[in-house]
PDB file of C-alpha atoms in Angstrom:
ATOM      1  CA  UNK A   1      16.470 -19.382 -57.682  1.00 37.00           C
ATOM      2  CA  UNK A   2      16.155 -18.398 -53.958  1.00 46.00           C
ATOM      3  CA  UNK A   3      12.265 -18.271 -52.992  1.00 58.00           C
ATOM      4  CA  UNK A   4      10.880 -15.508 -52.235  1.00 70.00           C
ATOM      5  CA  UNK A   5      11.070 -14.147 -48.554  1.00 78.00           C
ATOM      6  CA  UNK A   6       8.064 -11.793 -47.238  1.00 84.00           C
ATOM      7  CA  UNK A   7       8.794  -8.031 -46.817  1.00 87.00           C
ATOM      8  CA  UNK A   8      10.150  -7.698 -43.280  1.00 89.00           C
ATOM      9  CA  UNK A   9       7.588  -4.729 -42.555  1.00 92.00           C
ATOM     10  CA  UNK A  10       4.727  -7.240 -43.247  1.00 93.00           C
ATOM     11  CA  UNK A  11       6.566  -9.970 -40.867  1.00 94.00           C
ATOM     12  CA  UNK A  12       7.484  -7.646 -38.097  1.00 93.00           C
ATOM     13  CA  UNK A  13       3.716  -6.797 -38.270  1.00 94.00           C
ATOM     14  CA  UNK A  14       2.473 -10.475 -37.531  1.00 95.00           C
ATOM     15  CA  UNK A  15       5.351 -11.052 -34.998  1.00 94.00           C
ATOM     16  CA  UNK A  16       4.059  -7.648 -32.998  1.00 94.00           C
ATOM     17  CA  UNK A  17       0.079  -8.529 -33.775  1.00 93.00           C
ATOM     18  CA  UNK A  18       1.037 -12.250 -32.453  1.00 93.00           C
ATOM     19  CA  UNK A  19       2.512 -10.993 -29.593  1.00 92.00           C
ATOM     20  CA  UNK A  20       0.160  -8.823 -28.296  1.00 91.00           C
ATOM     21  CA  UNK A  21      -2.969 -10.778 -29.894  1.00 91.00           C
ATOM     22  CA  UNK A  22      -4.293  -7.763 -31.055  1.00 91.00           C
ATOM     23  CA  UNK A  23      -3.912  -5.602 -34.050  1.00 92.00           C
ATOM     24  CA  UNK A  24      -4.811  -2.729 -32.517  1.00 91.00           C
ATOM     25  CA  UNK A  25      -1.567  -3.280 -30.264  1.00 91.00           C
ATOM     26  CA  UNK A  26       0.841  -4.007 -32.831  1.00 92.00           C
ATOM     27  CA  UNK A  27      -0.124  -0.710 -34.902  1.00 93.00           C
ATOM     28  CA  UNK A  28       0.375   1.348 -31.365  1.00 93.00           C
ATOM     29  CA  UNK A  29       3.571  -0.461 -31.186  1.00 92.00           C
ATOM     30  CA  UNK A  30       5.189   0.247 -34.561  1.00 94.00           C
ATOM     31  CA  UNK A  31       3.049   3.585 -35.200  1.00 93.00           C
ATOM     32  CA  UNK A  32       0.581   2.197 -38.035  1.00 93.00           C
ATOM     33  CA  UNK A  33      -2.912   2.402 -38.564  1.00 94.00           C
ATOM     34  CA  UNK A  34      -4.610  -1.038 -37.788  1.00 91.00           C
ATOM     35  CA  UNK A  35      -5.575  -1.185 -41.702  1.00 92.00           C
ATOM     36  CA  UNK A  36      -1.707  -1.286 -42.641  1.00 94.00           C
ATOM     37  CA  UNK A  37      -1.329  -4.349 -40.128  1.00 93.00           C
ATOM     38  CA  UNK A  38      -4.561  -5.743 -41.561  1.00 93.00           C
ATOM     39  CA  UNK A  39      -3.185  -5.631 -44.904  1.00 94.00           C
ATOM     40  CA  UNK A  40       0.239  -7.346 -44.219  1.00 94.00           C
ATOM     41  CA  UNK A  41      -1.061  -9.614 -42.350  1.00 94.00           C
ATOM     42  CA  UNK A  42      -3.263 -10.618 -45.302  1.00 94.00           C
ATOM     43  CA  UNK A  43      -0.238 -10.317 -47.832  1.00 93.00           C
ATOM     44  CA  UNK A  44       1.169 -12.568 -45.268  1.00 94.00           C
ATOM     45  CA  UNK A  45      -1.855 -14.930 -45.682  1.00 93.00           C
ATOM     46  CA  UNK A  46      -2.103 -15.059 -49.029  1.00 92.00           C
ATOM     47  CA  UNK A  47       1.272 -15.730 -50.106  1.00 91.00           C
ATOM     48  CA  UNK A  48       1.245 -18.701 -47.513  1.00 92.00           C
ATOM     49  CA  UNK A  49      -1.683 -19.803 -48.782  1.00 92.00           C
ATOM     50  CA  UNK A  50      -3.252 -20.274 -45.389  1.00 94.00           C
ATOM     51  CA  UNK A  51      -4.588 -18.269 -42.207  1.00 94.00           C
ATOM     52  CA  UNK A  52      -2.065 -16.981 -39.596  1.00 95.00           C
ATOM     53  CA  UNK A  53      -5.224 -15.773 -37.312  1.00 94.00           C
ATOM     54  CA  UNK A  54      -8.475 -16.560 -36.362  1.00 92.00           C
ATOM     55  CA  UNK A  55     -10.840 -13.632 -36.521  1.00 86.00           C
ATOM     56  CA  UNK A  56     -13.959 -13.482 -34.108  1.00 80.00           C
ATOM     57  CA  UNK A  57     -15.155 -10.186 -34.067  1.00 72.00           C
ATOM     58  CA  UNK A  58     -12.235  -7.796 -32.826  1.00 71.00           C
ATOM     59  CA  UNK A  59     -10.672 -10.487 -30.905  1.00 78.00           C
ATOM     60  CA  UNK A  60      -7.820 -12.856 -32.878  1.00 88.00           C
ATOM     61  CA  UNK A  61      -6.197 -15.951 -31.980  1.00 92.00           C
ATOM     62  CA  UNK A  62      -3.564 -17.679 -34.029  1.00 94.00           C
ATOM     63  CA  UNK A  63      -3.842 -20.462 -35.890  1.00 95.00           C
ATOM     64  CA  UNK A  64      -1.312 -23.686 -35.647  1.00 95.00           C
ATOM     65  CA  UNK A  65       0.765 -22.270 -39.020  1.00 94.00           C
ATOM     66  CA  UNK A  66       0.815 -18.791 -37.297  1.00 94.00           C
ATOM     67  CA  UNK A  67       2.110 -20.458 -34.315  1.00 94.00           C
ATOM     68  CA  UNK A  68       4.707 -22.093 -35.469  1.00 94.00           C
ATOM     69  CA  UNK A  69       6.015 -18.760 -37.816  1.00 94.00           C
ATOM     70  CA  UNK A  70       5.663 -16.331 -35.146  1.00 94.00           C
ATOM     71  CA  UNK A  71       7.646 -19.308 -33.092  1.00 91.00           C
ATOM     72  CA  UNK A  72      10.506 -18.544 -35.287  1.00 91.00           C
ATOM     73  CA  UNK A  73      10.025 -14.623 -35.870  1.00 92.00           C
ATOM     74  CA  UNK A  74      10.665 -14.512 -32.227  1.00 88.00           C
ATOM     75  CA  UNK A  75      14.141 -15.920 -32.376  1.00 86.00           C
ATOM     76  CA  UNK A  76      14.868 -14.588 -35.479  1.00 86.00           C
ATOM     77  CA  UNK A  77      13.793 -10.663 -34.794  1.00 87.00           C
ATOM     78  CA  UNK A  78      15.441 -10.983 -31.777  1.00 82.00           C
ATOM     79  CA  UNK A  79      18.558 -12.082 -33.609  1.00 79.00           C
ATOM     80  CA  UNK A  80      18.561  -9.128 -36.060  1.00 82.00           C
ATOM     81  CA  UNK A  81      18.455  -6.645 -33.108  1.00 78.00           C
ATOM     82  CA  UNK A  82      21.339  -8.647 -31.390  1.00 69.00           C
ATOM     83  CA  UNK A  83      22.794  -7.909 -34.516  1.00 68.00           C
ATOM     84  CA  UNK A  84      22.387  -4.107 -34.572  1.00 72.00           C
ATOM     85  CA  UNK A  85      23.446  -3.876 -31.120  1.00 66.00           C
ATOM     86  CA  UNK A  86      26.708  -4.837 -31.473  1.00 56.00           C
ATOM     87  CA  UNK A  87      27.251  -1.977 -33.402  1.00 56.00           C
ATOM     88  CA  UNK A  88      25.312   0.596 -31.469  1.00 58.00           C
ATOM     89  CA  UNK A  89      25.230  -0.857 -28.209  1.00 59.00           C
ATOM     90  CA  UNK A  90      27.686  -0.403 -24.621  1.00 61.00           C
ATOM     91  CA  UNK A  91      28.734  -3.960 -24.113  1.00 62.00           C
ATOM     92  CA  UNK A  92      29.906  -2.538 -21.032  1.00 71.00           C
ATOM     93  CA  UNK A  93      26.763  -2.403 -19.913  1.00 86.00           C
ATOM     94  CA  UNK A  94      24.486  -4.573 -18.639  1.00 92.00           C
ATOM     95  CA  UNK A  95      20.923  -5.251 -17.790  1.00 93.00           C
ATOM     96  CA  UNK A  96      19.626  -7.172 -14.645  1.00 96.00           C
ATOM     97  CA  UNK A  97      16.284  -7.988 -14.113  1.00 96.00           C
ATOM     98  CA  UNK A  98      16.108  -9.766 -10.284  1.00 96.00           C
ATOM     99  CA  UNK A  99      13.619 -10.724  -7.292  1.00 93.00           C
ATOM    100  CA  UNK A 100      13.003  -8.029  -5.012  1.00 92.00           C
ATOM    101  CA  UNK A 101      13.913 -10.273  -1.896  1.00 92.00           C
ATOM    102  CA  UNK A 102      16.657 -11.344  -3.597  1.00 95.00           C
ATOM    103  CA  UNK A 103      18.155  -8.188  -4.408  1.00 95.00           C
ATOM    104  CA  UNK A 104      17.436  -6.345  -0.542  1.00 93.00           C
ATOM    105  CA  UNK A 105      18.933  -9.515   0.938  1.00 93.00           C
ATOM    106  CA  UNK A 106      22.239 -10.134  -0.819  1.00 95.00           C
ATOM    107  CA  UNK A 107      22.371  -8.879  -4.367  1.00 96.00           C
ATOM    108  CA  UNK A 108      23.250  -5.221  -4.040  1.00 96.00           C
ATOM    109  CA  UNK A 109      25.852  -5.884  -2.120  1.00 95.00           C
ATOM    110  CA  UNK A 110      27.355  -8.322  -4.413  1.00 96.00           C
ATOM    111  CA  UNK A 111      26.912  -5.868  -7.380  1.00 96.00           C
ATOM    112  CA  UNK A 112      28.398  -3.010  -5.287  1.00 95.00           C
ATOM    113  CA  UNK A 113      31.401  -4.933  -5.007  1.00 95.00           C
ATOM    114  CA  UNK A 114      31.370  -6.327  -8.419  1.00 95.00           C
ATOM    115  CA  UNK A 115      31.059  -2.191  -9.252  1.00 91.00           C
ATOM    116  CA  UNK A 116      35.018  -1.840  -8.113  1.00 91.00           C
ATOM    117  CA  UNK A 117      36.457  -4.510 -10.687  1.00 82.00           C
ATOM    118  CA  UNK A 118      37.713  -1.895 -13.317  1.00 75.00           C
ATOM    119  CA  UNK A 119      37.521  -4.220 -15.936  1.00 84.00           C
ATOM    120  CA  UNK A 120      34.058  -5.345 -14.808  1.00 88.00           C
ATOM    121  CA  UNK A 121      30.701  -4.009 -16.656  1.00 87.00           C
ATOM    122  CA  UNK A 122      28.145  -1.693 -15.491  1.00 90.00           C
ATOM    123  CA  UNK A 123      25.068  -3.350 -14.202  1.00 94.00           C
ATOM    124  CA  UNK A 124      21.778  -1.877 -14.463  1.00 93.00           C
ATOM    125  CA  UNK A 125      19.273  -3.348 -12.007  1.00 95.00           C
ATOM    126  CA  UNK A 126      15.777  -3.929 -12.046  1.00 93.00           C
ATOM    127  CA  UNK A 127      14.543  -5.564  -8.909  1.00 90.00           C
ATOM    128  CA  UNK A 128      11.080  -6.884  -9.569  1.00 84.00           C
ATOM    129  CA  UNK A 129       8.279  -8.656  -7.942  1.00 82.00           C
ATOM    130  CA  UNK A 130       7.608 -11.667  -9.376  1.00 81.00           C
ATOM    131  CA  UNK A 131       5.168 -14.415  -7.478  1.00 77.00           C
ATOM    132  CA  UNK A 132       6.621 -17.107  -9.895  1.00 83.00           C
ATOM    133  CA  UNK A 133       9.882 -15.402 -11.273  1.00 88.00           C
ATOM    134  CA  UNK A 134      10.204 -15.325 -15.470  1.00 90.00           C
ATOM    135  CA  UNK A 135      11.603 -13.635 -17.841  1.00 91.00           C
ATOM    136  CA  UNK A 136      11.625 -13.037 -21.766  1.00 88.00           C
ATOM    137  CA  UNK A 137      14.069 -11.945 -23.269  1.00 88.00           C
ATOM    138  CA  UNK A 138      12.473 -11.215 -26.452  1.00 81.00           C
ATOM    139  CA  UNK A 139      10.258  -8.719 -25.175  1.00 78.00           C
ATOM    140  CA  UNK A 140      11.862  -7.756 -21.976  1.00 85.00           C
ATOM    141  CA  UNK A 141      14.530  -4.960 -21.985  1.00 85.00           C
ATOM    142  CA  UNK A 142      16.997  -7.175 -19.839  1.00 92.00           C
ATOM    143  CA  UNK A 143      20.252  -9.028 -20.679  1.00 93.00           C
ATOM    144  CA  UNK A 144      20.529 -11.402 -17.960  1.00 96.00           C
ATOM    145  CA  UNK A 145      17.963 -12.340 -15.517  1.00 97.00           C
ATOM    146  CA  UNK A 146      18.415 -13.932 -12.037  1.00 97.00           C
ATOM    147  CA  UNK A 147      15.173 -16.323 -11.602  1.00 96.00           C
ATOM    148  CA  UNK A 148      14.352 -18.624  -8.728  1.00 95.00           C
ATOM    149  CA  UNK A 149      13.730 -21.848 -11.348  1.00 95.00           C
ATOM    150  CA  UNK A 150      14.514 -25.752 -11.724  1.00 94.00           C
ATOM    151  CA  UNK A 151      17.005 -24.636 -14.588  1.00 93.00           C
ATOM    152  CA  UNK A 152      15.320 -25.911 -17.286  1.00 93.00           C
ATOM    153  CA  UNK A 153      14.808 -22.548 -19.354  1.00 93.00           C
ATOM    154  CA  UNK A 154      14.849 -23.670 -22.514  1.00 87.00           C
ATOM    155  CA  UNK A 155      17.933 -24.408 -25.603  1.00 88.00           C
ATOM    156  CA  UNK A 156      18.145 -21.046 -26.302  1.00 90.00           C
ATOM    157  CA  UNK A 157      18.936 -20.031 -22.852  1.00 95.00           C
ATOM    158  CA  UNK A 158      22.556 -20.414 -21.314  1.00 96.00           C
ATOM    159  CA  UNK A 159      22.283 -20.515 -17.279  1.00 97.00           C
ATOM    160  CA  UNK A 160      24.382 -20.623 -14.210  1.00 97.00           C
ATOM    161  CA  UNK A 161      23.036 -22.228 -10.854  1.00 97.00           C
ATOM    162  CA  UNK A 162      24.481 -19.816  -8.438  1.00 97.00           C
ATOM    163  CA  UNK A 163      22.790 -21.195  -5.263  1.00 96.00           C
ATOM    164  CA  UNK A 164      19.855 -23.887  -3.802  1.00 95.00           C
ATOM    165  CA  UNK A 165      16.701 -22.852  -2.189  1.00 95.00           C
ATOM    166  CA  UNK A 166      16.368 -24.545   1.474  1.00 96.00           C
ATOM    167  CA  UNK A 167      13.248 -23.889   3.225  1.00 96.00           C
ATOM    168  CA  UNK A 168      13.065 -23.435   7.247  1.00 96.00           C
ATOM    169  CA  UNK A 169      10.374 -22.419   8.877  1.00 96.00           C
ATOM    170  CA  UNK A 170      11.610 -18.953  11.264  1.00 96.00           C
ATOM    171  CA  UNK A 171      10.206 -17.214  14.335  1.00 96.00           C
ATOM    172  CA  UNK A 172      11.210 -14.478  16.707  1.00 96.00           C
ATOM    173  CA  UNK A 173      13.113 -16.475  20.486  1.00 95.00           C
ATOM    174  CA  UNK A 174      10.784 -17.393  22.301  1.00 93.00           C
ATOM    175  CA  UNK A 175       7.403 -17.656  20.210  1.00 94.00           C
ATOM    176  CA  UNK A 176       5.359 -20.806  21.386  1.00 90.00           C
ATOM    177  CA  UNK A 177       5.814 -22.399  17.477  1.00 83.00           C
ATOM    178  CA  UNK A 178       3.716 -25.440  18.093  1.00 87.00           C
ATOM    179  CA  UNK A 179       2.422 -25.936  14.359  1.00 87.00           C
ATOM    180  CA  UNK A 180      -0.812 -27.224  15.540  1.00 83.00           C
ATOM    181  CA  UNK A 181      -1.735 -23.649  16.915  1.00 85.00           C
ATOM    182  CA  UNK A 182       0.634 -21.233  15.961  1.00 89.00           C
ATOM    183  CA  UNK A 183       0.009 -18.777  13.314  1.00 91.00           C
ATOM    184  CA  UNK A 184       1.605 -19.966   9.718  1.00 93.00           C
ATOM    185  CA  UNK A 185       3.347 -16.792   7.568  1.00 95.00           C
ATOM    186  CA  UNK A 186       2.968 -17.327   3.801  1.00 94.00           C
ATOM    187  CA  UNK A 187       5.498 -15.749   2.054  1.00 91.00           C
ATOM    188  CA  UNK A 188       3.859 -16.079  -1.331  1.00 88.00           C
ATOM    189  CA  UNK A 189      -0.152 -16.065  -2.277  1.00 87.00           C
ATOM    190  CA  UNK A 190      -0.248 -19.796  -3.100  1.00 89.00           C
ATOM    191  CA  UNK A 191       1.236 -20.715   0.379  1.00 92.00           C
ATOM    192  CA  UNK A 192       3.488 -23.096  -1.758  1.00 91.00           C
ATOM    193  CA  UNK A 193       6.637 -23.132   0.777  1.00 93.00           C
ATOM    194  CA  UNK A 194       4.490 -24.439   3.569  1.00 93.00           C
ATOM    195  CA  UNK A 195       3.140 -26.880   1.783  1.00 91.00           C
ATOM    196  CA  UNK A 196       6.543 -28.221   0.324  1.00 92.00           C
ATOM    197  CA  UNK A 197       8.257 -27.668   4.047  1.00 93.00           C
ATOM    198  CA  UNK A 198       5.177 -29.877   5.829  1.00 92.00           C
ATOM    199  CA  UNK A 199       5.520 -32.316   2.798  1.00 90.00           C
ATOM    200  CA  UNK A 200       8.993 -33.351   3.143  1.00 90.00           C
ATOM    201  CA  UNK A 201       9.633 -32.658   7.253  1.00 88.00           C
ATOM    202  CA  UNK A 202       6.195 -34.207   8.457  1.00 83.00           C
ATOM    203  CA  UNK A 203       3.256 -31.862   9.768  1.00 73.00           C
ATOM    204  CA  UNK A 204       0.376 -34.078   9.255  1.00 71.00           C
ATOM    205  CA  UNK A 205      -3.096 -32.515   9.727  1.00 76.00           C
ATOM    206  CA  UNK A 206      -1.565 -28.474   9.305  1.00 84.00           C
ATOM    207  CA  UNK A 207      -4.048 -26.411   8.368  1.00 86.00           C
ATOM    208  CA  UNK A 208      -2.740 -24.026   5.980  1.00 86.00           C
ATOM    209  CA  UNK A 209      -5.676 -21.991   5.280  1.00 86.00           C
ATOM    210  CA  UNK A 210      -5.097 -20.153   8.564  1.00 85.00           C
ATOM    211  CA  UNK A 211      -2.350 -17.713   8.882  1.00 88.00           C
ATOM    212  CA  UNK A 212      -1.203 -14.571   7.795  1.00 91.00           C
ATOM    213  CA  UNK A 213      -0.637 -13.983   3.683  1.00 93.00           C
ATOM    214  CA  UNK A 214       1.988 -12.094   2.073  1.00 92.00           C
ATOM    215  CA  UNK A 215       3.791 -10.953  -1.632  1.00 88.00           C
ATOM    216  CA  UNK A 216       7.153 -11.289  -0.839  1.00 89.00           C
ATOM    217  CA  UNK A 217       9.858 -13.486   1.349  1.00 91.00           C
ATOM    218  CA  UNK A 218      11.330 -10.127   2.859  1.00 92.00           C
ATOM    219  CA  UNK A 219       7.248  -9.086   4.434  1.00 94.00           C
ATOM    220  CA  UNK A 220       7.406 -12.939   5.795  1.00 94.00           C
ATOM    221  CA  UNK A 221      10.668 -12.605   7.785  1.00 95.00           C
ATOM    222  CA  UNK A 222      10.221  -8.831   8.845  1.00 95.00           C
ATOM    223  CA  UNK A 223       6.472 -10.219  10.080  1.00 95.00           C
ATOM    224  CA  UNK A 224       8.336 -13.125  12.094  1.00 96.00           C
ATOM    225  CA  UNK A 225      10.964 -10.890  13.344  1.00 95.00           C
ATOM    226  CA  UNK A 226       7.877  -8.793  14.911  1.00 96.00           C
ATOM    227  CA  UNK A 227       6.358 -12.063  16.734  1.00 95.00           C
ATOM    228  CA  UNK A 228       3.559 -11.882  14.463  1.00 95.00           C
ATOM    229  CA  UNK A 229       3.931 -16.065  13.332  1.00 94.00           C
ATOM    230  CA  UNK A 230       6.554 -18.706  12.177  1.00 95.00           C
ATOM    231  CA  UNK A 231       7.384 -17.864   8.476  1.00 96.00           C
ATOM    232  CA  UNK A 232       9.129 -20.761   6.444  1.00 95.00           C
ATOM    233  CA  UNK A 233      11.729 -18.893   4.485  1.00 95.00           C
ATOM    234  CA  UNK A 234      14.608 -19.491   2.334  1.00 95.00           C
ATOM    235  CA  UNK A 235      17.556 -20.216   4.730  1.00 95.00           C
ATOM    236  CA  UNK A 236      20.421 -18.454   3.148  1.00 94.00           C
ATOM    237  CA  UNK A 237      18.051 -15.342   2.062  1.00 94.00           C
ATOM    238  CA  UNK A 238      17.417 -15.154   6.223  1.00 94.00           C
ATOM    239  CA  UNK A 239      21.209 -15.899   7.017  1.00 92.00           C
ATOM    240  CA  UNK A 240      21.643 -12.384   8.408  1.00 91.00           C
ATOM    241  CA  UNK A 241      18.799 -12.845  10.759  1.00 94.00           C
ATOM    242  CA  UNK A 242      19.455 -16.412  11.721  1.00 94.00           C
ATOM    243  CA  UNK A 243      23.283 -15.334  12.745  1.00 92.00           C
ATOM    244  CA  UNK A 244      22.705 -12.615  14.852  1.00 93.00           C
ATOM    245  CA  UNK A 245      19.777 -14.129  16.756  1.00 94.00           C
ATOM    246  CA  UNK A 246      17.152 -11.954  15.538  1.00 95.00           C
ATOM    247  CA  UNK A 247      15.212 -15.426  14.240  1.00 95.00           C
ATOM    248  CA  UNK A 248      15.672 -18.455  15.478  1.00 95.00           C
ATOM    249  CA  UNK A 249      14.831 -21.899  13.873  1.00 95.00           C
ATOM    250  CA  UNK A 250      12.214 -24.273  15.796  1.00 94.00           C
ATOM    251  CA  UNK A 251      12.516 -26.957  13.850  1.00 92.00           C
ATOM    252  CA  UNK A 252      15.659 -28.022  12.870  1.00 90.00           C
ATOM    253  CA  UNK A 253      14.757 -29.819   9.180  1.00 93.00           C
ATOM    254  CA  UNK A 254      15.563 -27.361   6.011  1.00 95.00           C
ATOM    255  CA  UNK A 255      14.140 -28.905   2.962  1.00 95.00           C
ATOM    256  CA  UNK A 256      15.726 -28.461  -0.783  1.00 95.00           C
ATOM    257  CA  UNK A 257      12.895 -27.696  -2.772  1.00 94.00           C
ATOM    258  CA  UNK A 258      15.095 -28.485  -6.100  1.00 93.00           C
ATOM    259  CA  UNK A 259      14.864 -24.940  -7.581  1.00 95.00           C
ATOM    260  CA  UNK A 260      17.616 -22.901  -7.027  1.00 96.00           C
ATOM    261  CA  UNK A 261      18.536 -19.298  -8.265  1.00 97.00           C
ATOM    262  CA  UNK A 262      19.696 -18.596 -11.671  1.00 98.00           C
ATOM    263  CA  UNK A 263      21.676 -16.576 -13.846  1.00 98.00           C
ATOM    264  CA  UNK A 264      19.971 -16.624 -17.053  1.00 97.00           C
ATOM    265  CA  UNK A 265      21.080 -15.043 -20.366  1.00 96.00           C
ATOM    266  CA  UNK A 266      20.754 -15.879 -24.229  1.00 93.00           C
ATOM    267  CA  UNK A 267      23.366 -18.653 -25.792  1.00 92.00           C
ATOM    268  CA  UNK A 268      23.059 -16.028 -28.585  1.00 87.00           C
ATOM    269  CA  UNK A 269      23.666 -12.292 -26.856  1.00 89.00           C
ATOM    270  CA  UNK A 270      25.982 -10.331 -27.817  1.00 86.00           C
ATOM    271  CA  UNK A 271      26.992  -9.540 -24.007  1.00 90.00           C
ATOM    272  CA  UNK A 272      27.409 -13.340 -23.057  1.00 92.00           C
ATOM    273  CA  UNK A 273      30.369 -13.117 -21.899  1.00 92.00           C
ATOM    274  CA  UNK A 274      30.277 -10.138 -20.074  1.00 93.00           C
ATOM    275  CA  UNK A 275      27.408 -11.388 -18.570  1.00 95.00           C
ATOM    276  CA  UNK A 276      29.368 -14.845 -17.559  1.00 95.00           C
ATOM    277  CA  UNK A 277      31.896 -12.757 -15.845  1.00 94.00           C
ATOM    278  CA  UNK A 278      29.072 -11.293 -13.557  1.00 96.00           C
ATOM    279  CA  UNK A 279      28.120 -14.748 -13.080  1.00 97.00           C
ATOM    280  CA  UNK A 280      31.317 -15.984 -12.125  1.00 96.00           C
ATOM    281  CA  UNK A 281      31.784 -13.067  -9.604  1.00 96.00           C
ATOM    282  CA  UNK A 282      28.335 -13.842  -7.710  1.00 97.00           C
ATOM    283  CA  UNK A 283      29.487 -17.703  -7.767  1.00 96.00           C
ATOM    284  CA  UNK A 284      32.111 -16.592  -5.458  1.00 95.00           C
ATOM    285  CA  UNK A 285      30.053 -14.550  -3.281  1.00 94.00           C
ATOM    286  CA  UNK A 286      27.067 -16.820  -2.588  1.00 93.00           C
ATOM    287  CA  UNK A 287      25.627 -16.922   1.091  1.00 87.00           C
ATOM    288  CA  UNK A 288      26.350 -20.399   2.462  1.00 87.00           C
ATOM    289  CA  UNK A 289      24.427 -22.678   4.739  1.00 86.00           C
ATOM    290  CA  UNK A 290      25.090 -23.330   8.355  1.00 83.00           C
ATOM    291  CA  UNK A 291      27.345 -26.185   8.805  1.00 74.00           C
ATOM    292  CA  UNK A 292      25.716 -27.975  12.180  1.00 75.00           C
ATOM    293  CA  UNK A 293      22.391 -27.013  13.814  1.00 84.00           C
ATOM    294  CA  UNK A 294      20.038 -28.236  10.964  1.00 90.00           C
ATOM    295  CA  UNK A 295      18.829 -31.616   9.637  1.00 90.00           C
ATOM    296  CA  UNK A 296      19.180 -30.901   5.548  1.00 90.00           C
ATOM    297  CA  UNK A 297      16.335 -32.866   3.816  1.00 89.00           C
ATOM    298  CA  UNK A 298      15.741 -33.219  -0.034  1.00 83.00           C
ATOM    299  CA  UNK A 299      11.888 -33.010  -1.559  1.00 64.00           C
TER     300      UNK A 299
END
C-alpha cells in the first residue's frame, strides 16, 4: 500500500499561503475565499499531525515542519508546471530577466545580434533594477537570469560565468581626483564599490560618507562624464567611455571584486538548452579588459 498523498488543491494552498505569509494572499492568488485556504491548511495539519503555521492574530509565520514541506512544494510545483510547459509552451522562446546597466551597456546589442541566428530563440527581456541582483525562479516569470553574483546559486541552479567585475574608479580629463578632496560617486546606496576599491588599492583615511549617491552604475558614469566627481565603476561596463576618451582613469589599480556576471537558469527547465546556446553566444561576445595601462589587483 502506497500512503496516502494530500489533495494537491490543499498543498498548492499552503505552498501559495507560505509564500506570501498570508492567507489572505494565497486566496487572491488562486481565487478562494480565505476560509477554503483555512480549511486545507487545517486538513493539511491534521493529517500531519502537527502545525504548518503559527497564528498570532491575522499575522502567520511557519513553523520548522512547514518549512521544510513548503521547502519541497517549491521544487516540486515548480516541477509540475515545467512539466505542463513542455506541452503548451514556445521553447523557442525565452525569458531574460537582467540589470538595467547591464543591459544599456552591452546586452542589447549582444541579443540584437544573437536575434539574426535563424536557428537561435527569441529572447524576451526584462531589464530590471536590482541594488543586489536575485532572482527566483519559482515565482518569477523568467527562464534565465543574468545576475552580478559569486556563482554560488544554489544545486538546483545551472550557471555560466560570462565575465569578472573589475572596479576603477573614473572621472571626466582633467578633474583634480585627489581622493582626499574630491567628490566620491556611489554607484549603489550602500557605497559598497568604494569601499571594496579603497580596501584592496590603499586610500587610508577616505571618507566615504561625503559624495554624491546614486541607484545605478549607468547615473555614476553619466555623473562623472559631466565633471560632477570620480565614480568607481565596473571597467568593462565603462569600456566605451574609457576608449574614446570620454573618462579617463586616475588611478591606474582595477580591483576583482570576485563576483562576476552570470547566466543563471534551472538544471531542471525545460528550455536548458536553449538557454545554454544563448549563453554560449554572449561567451563569445564579452567586453574585454584593456591589455596595458592598468595595475589588475585581486580582493
Amino acid at each position: 500500500m502506497t500512503e496516502r498523498i494530500p489533495a494537491l488543491p490543499a498543498l498548492r494552498a499552503f505552498e501559495v499561503a507560505a509564500r506570501y505569509g498570508s492567507f489572505t494572499r494565497a486566496a487572491e492568488e488562486l481565487a478562494l475565499t480565505q476560509g477554503a485556504i483555512s480549511h486545507h491548511i487545517k486538513t493539511l495539519e491534521g493529517l500531519f499531525d502537527c502545525a504548518l503555521f503559527e497564528r498570532r492574530g491575522p499575522k502567520v509565520t511557519l513553523t520548522e515542519p512547514g518549512r521544510l514541506l513548503a521547502q519541497e512544494l517549491k521544487v516540486g510545483f515548480k516541477i509540475i508546471e515545467n512539466a505542463c510547459g513542455l506541452l503548451k509552451q514556445d521553447r523557442q522562446h525565452l525569458r531574460l530577466k537582467a540589470p538595467s546597466t547591464l543591459t544599456v551597456r552591452w546586452l542589447l546589442r549582444q541579443l540584437a545580434l544573437f536575434k539574426q541566428g535563424a536557428e537561435h530563440p527569441q529572447v524576451q527581456l526584462s531589464s530590471v533594477w536590482m541594488d543586489i541582483d536575485t532572482v527566483d525562479f519559482y515565482s518569477e516569470p523568467y527562464d534565465c537570469a543574468i545576475l552580478l553574483a559569486d556563482g554560488h546559486f544554489g544545486a538546483d541552479i545551472a550557471s555560466l560565468k560570462l565575465f569578472d567585475e573589475w572596479l576603477v574608479p573614473v572621472c571626466q580629463p582633467g578633474y583634480p581626483a585627489d581622493l582626499a578632496r574630491c567628490e566620491l560617486l556611489h554607484p549603489s546606496p550602500d557605497r559598497r564599490d568604494w569601499r571594496r576599491w579603497l580596501k584592496r588599492a590603499g586610500g587610508a583615511g577616505v571618507n566615504l560618507e561625503r559624495g554624491q549617491v546614486f541607484d545605478t552604475l549607468d547615473q555614476g558614469i553619466s555623473a562623472a562624464q559631466q565633471g560632477l566627481g570620480v565614480a568607481v565603476v565596473d571597467l568593462l561596463l565603462a569600456r566605451g567611455e574609457l576608449d574614446a576618451g570620454r573618462l579617463v582613469t586616475p588611478f591606474p589599480q582595477a580591483v576583482a571584486t570576485g563576483e562576476g556576471y552570470y547566466l543563471a537558469w534551472l538544471q531542471a527547465s525545460p528550455k536548458a538548452r536553449q538557454v545554454q546556446a544563448l549563453g554560449e553566444f554572449l561567451l563569445e561576445n564579452v567586453p574585454q579588459r584593456p591589455s596595458h595601462g592598468l595595475d589588475y589587483l585581486y580582493d
